[in-house]
Coordinates of C-alpha atoms in Angstrom, one line a residue:
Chain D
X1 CA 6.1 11.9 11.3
X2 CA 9.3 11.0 12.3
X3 CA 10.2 7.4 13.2
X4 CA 13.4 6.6 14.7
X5 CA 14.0 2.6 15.2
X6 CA 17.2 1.8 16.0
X7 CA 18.6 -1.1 18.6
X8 CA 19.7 1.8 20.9
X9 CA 15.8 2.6 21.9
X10 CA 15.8 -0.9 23.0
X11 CA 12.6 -1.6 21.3
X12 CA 10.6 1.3 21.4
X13 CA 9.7 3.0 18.6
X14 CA 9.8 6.7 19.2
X15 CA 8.6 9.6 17.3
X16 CA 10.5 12.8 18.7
X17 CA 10.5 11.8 21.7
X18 CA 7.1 10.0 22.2
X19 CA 6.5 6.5 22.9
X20 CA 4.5 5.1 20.1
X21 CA 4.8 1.2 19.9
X22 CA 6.7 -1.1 22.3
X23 CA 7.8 -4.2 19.7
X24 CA 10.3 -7.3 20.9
X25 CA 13.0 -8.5 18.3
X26 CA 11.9 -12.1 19.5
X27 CA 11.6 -15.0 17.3
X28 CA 7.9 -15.8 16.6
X29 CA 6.9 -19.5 16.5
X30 CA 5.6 -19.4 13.3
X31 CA 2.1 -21.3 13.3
X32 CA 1.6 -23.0 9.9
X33 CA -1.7 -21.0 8.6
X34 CA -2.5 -21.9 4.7
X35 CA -5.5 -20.2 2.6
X36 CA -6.0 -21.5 -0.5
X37 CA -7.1 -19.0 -3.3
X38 CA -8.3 -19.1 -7.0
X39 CA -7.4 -16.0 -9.0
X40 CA -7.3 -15.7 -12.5
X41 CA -4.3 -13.7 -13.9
X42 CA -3.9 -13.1 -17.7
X43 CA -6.9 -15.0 -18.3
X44 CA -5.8 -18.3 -16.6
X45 CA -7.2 -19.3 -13.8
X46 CA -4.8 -20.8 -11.0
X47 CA -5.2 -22.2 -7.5
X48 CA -2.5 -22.2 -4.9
X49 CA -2.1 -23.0 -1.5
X50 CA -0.6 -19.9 0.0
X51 CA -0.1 -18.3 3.5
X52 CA -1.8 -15.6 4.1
X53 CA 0.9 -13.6 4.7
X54 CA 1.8 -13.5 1.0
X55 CA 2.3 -10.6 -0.4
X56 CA 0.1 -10.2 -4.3
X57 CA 4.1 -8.9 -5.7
X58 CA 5.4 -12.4 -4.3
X59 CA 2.6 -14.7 -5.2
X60 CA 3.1 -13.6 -9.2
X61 CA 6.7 -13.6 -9.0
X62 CA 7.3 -16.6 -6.7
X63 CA 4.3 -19.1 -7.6
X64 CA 3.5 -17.9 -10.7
X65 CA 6.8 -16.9 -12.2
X66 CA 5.7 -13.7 -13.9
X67 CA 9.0 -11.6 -13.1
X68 CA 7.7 -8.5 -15.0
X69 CA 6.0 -7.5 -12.0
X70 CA 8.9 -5.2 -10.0
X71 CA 9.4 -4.8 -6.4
X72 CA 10.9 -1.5 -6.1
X73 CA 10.7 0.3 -2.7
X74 CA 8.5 -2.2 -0.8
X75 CA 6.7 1.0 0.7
X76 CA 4.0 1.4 -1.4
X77 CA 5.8 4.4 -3.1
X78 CA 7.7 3.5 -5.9
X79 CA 4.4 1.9 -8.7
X80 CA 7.1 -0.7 -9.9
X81 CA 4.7 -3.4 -8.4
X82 CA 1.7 -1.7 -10.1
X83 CA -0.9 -4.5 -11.4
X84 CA -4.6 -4.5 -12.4
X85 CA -6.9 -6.0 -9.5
X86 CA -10.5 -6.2 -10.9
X87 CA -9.7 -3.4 -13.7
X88 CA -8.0 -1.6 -11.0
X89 CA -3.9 -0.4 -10.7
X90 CA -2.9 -1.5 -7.3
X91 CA 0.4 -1.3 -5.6
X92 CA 0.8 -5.6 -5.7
X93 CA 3.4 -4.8 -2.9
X94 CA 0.5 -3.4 -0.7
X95 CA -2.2 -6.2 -0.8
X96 CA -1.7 -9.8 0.4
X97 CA -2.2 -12.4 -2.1
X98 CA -5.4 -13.9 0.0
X99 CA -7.3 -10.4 -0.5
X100 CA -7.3 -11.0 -4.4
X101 CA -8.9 -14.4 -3.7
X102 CA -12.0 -14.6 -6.5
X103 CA -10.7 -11.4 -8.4
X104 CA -8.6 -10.7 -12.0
X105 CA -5.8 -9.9 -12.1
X106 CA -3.4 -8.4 -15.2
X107 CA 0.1 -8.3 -15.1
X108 CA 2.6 -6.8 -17.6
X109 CA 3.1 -10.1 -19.1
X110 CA -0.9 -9.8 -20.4
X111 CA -1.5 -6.7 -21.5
X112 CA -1.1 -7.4 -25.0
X113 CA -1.4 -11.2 -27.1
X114 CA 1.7 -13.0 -26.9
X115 CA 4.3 -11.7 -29.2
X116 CA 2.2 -8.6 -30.2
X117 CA 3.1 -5.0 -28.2
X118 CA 0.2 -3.0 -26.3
X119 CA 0.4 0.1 -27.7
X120 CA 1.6 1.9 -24.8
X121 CA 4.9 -0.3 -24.9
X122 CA 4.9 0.7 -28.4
X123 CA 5.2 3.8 -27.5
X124 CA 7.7 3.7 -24.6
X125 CA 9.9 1.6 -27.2
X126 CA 9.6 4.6 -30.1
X127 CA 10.0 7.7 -27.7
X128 CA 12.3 6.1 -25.3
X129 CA 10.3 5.9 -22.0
X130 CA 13.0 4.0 -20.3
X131 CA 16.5 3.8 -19.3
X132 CA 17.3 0.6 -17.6
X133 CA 13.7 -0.2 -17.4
X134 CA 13.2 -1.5 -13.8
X135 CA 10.0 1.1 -13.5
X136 CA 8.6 0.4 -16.9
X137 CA 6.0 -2.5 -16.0
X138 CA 4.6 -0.3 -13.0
X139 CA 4.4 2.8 -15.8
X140 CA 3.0 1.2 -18.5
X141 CA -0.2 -0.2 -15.9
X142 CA -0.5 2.6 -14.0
X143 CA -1.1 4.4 -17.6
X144 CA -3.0 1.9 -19.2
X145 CA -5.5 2.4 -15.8
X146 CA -5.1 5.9 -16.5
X147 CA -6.2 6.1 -20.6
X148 CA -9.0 3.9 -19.9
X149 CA -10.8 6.3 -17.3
X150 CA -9.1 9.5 -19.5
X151 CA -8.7 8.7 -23.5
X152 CA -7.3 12.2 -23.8
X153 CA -5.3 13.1 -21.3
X154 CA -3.1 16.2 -21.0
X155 CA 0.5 16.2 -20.0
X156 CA -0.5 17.3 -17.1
X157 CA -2.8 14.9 -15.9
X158 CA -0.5 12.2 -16.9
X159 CA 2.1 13.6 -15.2
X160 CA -0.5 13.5 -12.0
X161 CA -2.0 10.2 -13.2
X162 CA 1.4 8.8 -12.8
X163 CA 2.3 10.3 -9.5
X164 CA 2.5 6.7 -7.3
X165 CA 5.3 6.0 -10.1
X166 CA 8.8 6.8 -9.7
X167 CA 11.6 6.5 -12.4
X168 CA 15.2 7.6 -11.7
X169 CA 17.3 7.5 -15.0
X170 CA 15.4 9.1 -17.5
X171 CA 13.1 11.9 -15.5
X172 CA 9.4 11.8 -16.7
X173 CA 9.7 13.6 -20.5
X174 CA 10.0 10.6 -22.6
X175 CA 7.3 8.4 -20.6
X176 CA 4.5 11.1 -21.2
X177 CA 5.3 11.5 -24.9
X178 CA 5.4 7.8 -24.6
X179 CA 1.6 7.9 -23.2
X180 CA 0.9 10.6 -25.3
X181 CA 1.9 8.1 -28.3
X182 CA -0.2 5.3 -26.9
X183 CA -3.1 7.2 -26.5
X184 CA -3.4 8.8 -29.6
X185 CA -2.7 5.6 -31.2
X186 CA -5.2 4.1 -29.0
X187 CA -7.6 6.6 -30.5
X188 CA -7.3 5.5 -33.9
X189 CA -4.3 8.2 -34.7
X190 CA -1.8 8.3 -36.8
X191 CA 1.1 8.3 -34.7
X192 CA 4.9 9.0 -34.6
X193 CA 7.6 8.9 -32.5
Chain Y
X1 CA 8.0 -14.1 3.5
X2 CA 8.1 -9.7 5.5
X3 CA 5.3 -10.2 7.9
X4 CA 5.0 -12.3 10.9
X5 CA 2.4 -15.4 10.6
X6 CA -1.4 -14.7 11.2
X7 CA -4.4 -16.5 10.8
X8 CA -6.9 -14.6 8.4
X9 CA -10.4 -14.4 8.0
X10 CA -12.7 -12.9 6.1
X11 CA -16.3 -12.4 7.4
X12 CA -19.4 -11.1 5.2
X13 CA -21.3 -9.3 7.7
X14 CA -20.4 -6.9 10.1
X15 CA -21.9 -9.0 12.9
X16 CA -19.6 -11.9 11.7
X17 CA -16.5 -9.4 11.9
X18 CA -17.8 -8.4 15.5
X19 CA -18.2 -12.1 16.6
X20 CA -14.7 -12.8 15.4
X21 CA -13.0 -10.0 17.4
X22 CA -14.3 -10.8 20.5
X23 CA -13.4 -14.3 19.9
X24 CA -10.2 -13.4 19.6
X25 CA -9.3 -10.2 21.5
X26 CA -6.0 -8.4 21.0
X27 CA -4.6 -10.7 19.2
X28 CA -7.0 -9.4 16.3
X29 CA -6.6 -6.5 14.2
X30 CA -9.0 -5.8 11.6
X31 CA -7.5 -5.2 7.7
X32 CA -9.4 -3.4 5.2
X33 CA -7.5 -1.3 2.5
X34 CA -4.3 -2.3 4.0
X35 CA -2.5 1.2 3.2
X36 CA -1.9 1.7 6.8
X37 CA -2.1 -1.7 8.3
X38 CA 0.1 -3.7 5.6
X39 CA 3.4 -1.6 5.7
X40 CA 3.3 -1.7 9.9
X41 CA 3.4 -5.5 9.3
X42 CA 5.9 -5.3 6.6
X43 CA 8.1 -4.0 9.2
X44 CA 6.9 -6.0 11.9
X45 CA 5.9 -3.1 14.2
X46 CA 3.0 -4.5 14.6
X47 CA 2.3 -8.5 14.7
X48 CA -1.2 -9.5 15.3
X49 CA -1.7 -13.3 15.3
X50 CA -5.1 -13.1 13.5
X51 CA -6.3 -10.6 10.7
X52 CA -9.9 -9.8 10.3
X53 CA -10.8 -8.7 6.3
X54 CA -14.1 -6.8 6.6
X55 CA -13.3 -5.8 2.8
X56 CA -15.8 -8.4 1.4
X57 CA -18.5 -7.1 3.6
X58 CA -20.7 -5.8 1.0
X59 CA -23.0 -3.9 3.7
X60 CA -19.7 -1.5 4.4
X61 CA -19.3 -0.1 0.2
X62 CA -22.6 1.7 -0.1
X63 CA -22.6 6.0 -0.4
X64 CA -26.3 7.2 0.3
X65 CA -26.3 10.7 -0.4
X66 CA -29.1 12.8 1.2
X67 CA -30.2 15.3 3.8
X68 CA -26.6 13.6 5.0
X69 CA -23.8 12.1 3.2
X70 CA -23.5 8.3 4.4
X71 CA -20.3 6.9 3.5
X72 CA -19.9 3.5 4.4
X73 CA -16.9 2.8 5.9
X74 CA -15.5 0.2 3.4
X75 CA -16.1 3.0 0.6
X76 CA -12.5 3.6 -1.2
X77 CA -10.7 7.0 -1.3
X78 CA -11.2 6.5 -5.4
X79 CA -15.0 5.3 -5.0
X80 CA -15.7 8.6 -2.6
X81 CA -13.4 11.1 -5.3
X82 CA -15.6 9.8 -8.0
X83 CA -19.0 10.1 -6.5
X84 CA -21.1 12.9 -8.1
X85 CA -23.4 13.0 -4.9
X86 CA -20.5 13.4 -2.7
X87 CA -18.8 16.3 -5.7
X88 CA -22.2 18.5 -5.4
X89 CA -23.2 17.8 -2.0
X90 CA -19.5 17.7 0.1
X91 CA -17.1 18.9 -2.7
X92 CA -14.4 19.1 0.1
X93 CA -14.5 15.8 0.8
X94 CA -13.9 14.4 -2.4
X95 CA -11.2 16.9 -2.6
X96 CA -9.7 15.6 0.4
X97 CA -9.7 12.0 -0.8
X98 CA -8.1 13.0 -4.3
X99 CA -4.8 13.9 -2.5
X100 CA -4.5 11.5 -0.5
X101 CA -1.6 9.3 -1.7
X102 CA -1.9 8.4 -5.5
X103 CA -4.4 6.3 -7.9
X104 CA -3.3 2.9 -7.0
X105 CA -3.5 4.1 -2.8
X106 CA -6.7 5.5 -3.5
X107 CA -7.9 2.1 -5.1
X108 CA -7.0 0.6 -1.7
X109 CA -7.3 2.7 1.2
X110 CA -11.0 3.1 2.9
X111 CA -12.0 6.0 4.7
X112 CA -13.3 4.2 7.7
X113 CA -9.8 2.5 7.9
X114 CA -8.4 6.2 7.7
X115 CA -10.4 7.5 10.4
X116 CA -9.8 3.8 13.0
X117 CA -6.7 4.7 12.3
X118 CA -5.8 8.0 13.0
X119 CA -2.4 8.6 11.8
X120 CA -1.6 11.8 13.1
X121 CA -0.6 13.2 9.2
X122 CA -4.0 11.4 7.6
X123 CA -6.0 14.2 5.9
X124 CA -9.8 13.0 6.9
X125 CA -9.6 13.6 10.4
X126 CA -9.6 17.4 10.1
X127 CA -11.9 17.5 7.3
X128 CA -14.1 15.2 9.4
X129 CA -14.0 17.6 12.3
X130 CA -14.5 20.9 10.3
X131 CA -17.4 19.3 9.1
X132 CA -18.7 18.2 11.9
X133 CA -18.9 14.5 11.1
X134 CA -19.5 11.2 12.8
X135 CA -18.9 7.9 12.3
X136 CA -20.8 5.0 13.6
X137 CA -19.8 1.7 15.2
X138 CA -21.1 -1.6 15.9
X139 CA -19.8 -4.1 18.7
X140 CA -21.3 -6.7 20.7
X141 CA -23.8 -4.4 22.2
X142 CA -25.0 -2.8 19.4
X143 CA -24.6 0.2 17.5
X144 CA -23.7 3.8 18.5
X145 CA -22.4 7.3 16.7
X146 CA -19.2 8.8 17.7
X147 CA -19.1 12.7 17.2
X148 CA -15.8 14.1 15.2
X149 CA -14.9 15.8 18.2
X150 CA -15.0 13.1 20.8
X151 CA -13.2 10.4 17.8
X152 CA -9.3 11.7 18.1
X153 CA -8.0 10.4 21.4
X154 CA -4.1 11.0 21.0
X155 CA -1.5 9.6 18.3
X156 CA -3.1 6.6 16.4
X157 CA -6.1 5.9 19.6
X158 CA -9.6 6.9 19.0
X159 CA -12.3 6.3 21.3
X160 CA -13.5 3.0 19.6
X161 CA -13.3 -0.4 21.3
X162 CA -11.1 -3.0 20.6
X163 CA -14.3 -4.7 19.6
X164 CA -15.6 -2.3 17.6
X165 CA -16.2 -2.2 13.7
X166 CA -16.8 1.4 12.0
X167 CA -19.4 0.8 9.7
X168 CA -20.4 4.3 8.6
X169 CA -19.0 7.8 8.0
X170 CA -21.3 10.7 8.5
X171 CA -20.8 14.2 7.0
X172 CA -23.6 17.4 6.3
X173 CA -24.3 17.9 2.6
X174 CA -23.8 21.6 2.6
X175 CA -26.7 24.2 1.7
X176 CA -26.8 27.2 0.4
X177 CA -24.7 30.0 2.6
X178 CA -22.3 27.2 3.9
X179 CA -18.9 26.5 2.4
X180 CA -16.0 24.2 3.3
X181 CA -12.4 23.5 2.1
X182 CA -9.3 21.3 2.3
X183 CA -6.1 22.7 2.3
X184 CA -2.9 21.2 2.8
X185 CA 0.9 21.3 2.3
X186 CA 1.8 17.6 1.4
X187 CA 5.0 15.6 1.6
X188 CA 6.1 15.2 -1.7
X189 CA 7.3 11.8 -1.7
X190 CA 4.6 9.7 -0.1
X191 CA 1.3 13.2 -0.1
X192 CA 0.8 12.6 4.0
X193 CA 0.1 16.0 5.4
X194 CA 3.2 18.0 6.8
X195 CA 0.3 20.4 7.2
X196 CA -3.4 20.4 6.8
X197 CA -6.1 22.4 7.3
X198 CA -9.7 21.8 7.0
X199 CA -12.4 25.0 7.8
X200 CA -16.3 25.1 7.4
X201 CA -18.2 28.6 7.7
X202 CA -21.7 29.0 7.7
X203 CA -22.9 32.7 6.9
X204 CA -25.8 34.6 8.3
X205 CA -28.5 36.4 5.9
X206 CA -26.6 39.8 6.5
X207 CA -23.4 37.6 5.3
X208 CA -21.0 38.0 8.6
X209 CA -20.0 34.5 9.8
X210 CA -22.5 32.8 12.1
X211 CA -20.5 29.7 12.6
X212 CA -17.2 28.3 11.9
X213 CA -15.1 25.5 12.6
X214 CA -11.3 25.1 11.4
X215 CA -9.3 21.7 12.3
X216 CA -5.2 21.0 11.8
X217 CA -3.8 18.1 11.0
X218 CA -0.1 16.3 10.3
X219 CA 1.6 18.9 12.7
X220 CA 0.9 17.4 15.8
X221 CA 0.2 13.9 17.1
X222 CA -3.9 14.2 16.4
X223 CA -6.1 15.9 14.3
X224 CA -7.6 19.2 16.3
X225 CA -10.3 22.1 16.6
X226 CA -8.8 25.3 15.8
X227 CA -11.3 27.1 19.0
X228 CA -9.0 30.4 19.2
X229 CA -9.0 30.6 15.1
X230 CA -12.9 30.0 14.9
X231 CA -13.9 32.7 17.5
X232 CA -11.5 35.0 15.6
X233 CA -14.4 34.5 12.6
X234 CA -17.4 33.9 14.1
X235 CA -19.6 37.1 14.2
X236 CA -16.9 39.1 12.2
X237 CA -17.9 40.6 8.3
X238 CA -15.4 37.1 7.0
X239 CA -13.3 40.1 5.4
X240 CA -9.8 39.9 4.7
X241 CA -9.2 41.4 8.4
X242 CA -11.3 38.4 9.8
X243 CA -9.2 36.0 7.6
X244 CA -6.0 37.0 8.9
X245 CA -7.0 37.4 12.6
X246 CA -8.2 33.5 12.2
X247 CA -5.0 32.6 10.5
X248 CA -3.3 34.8 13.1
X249 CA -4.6 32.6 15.9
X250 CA -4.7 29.9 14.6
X251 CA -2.0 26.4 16.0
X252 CA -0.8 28.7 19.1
X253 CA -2.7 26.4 21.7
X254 CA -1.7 22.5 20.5
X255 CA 1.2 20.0 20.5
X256 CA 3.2 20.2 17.8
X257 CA 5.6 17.4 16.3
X258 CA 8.7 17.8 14.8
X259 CA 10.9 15.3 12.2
X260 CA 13.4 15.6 9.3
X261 CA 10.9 17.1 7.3
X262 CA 9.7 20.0 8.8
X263 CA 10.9 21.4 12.5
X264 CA 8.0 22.1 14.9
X265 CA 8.4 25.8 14.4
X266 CA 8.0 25.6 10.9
X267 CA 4.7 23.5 10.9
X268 CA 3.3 26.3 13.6
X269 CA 4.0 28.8 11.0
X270 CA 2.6 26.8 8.3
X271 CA -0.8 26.1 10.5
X272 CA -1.2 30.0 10.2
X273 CA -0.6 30.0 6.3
X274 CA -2.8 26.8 5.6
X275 CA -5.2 28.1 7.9
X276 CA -5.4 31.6 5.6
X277 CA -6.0 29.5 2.5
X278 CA -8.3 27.0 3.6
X279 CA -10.5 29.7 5.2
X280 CA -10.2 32.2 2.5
X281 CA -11.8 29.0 -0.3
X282 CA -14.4 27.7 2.6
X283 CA -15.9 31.6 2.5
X284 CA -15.0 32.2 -1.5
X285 CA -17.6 29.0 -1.7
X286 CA -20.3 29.6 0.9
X287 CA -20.5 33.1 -0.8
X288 CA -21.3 31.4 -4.3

């Protein structure tokens, strides 16, 4: 579906040619609205008076501090934001920080004991899953949600496990023989690079 | 902060929900997985003052699988992909729900958010008409069932009310002699359908086709019955002849949209090949 905004359409969205939403560019009094959540991320519990427009990616980067979590394309396209919600890899630019009210949450900064590597960054380190690295925190949770639902997986389904993850400097070789080393490791394996 | 200011809630029961949006009328929009809802606020198309999360409403999660398949409407692409009932007794709507998006949408997204809705390129809106599904609401005055074909109003408008909650999706677990299948050609970026097509046959005991029912979606602005394409089938032998006369017919009598993507004339051409495949595997699997 097409969507053309511009200021030219005077505030109507149109999509080839048919009216879909009428929107105003006006300022918004903004009403102060404040939740206040408990969530427990990385094992520690915290409790933050947030608005509820918070979005998960900016509640861990902005009250938290943990920076490892990327915001990449802000359309729920990219997997730079991916986290762990409840076990789950969710796109932490998709979810507002209120909706994770009560749950767990893991980040790339506690996936493995401080100053020890989980082995899937092992394994992006020793097969060179990453160029400039801005995709590698979504990668390595999206695969970690991955191996724990599929021990084994095949290229193939890590190439379609990875799907909602998008890297543009190295192309996708290196991170499945990256998973590949993690999960064999995982298994007990003897491993190498 | 990328969306406007709103008040939030989150209700436990579906009456709760109901009481809060007629308290609070069009300024209310109701958020459950957020995969549609979330990015329209991100870019501020749409700015409701008050958001209504029916995703802790634990009576919206269940899947009952029996003579029917009973999905509630809080049920998660991932949690419907990964049901066996649904696999044996509706394999074509898990296989629906596994292309939708990726793993961490599919963790999200909620198929009775899907079907309020209607995105004119969402996938469950033709499989729920091929399969001639329902889903049921509850507002102030109750409860009531909306049939598949009377759901899809135009582009993103259903025929719920404002104050209305979808609380369950409703689909046929197939028997023996029936068949159904999903096929689509995706977007490759973010999976939407450019072009999907959903068919159901049911055969006769002599094995011609004694009822059919093919929907499109993503190549116009709502999901639609396929009528020309299905009386094409119905009563023929389901040979290769029958297959193509369907495909043949099918996409010549609907609105079609066009974007960068793919023109208008290409999706009508692709609503004829889609329409092949998806009938061909719906009478490959009532035949097995």
């Amino acid at each position: 579906m097409a969507l053309l905004m511009h200021p030219a359409n005077n505030g109507v969205l149109q999509a080839e040619g048919h009216t879909l939403v009428r929107f105003c560019w006006q300022h918004i009094e903004e009403v102060s609205k404040v939740s206040t959540i408990t969530v427990t991320v990385n094992g520690k519990t915290y409790t933050n008076d947030v608005e509820p427009r918070t979005l998960l990616v900016h509640y861990l980067r902005e009250h938290l501090n943990l920076t490892g979590t990327h915001i990449g394309c802000d359309t729920s396209q990219c997997g730079a934001c991916v986290v762990h919600v409840n076990g789950q890899s969710v796109k932490s630019c998709t979810m507002l920080a209120v909706q994770a009210d009560g749950a767990s949450v893991t980040t790339i900064e506690g996936i493995a004991p401080a100053g020890e590597l989980h082995p899937l960054q092992e394994g992006f380190w020793e097969c060179h899953g990453l160029q400039c690295g801005y995709c590698t925190p979504g990668m390595i949770m999206a695969a970690a949600d991955l191996l724990q639902h599929n021990p084994s997986p095949s290229d193939d389904e890590i190439r379609h496990g990875l799907e909602g993850n998008l890297c543009r400097c190295t192309g996708y070789h290196n991170i499945v023989r990256a998973v590949q080393y993690a999960a064999a490791k995982m298994r007990g394996e003897e491993v190498s690079a | 902060m990328i969306p406007a200011s709103f008040a939030y809630h989150a209700p436990q029961s579906v009456a709760e929900a109901v009481s809060l949006l007629e308290q609070h009328g069009d300024e209310a929009k109701i958020l459950a997985g957020g995969h549609s809802l979330l990015p329209a606020l991100k870019l501020r198309l749409s700015q409701p003052g008050v958001l209504i999360d029916i995703s802790r409403i634990g009576e919206l999660q269940g899947i009952h699988v029996g003579s029917s398949i009973e999905i509630g409407a809080g049920a998660t692409y991932a949690a419907v992909a990964g049901h066996a009932g649904v696999r044996s007794g509706c394999a074509v709507l898990a296989e629906c729900v596994e292309q939708i998006g990726d793993i961490q949408v599919r963790n999200r997204g909620t198929v009775g958010g899907a079907l309020a809705h209607a995105d004119p390129a969402a996938d469950l809106p033709a499989v729920l008409l091929a399969l001639g599904g329902s889903v049921s609401a509850q507002g102030p005055g109750g409860s009531r069932t909306i049939a598949a074909d009377d759901l899809f109003v135009e582009m993103l408008t259903t025929a719920l009310e404002p104050n209305e909650v979808v609380t369950k999706v409703t689909v046929p677990a197939l028997g023996k002699g029936e068949g159904a299948a999903y096929s689509k050609l995706k977007h490759p970026a973010s999976r939407y359908a450019i072009v999907g097509v959903a068919a159901y046959v049911k055969l006769a005991a002599d094995g011609s086709v004694a009822a059919a029912r093919i929907a499109v979606t993503g190549a116009g602005p709502k999901a639609e019955r396929q009528s020309a394409a299905e009386a094409a089938l119905v009563g023929s032998a389901g040979d290769d002849a029958a297959v193509a006369a369907a495909a043949a017919a099918a996409g010549d009598d609907m609105e079609y949209l066009g974007d960068i993507h793919a023109s208008e004339d290409y999706r009508r051409a692709m609503v004829k090949v889609y329409t092949r495949r998806a009938v061909a595997a719906a009478l490959s699997r009532a035949r097995a």
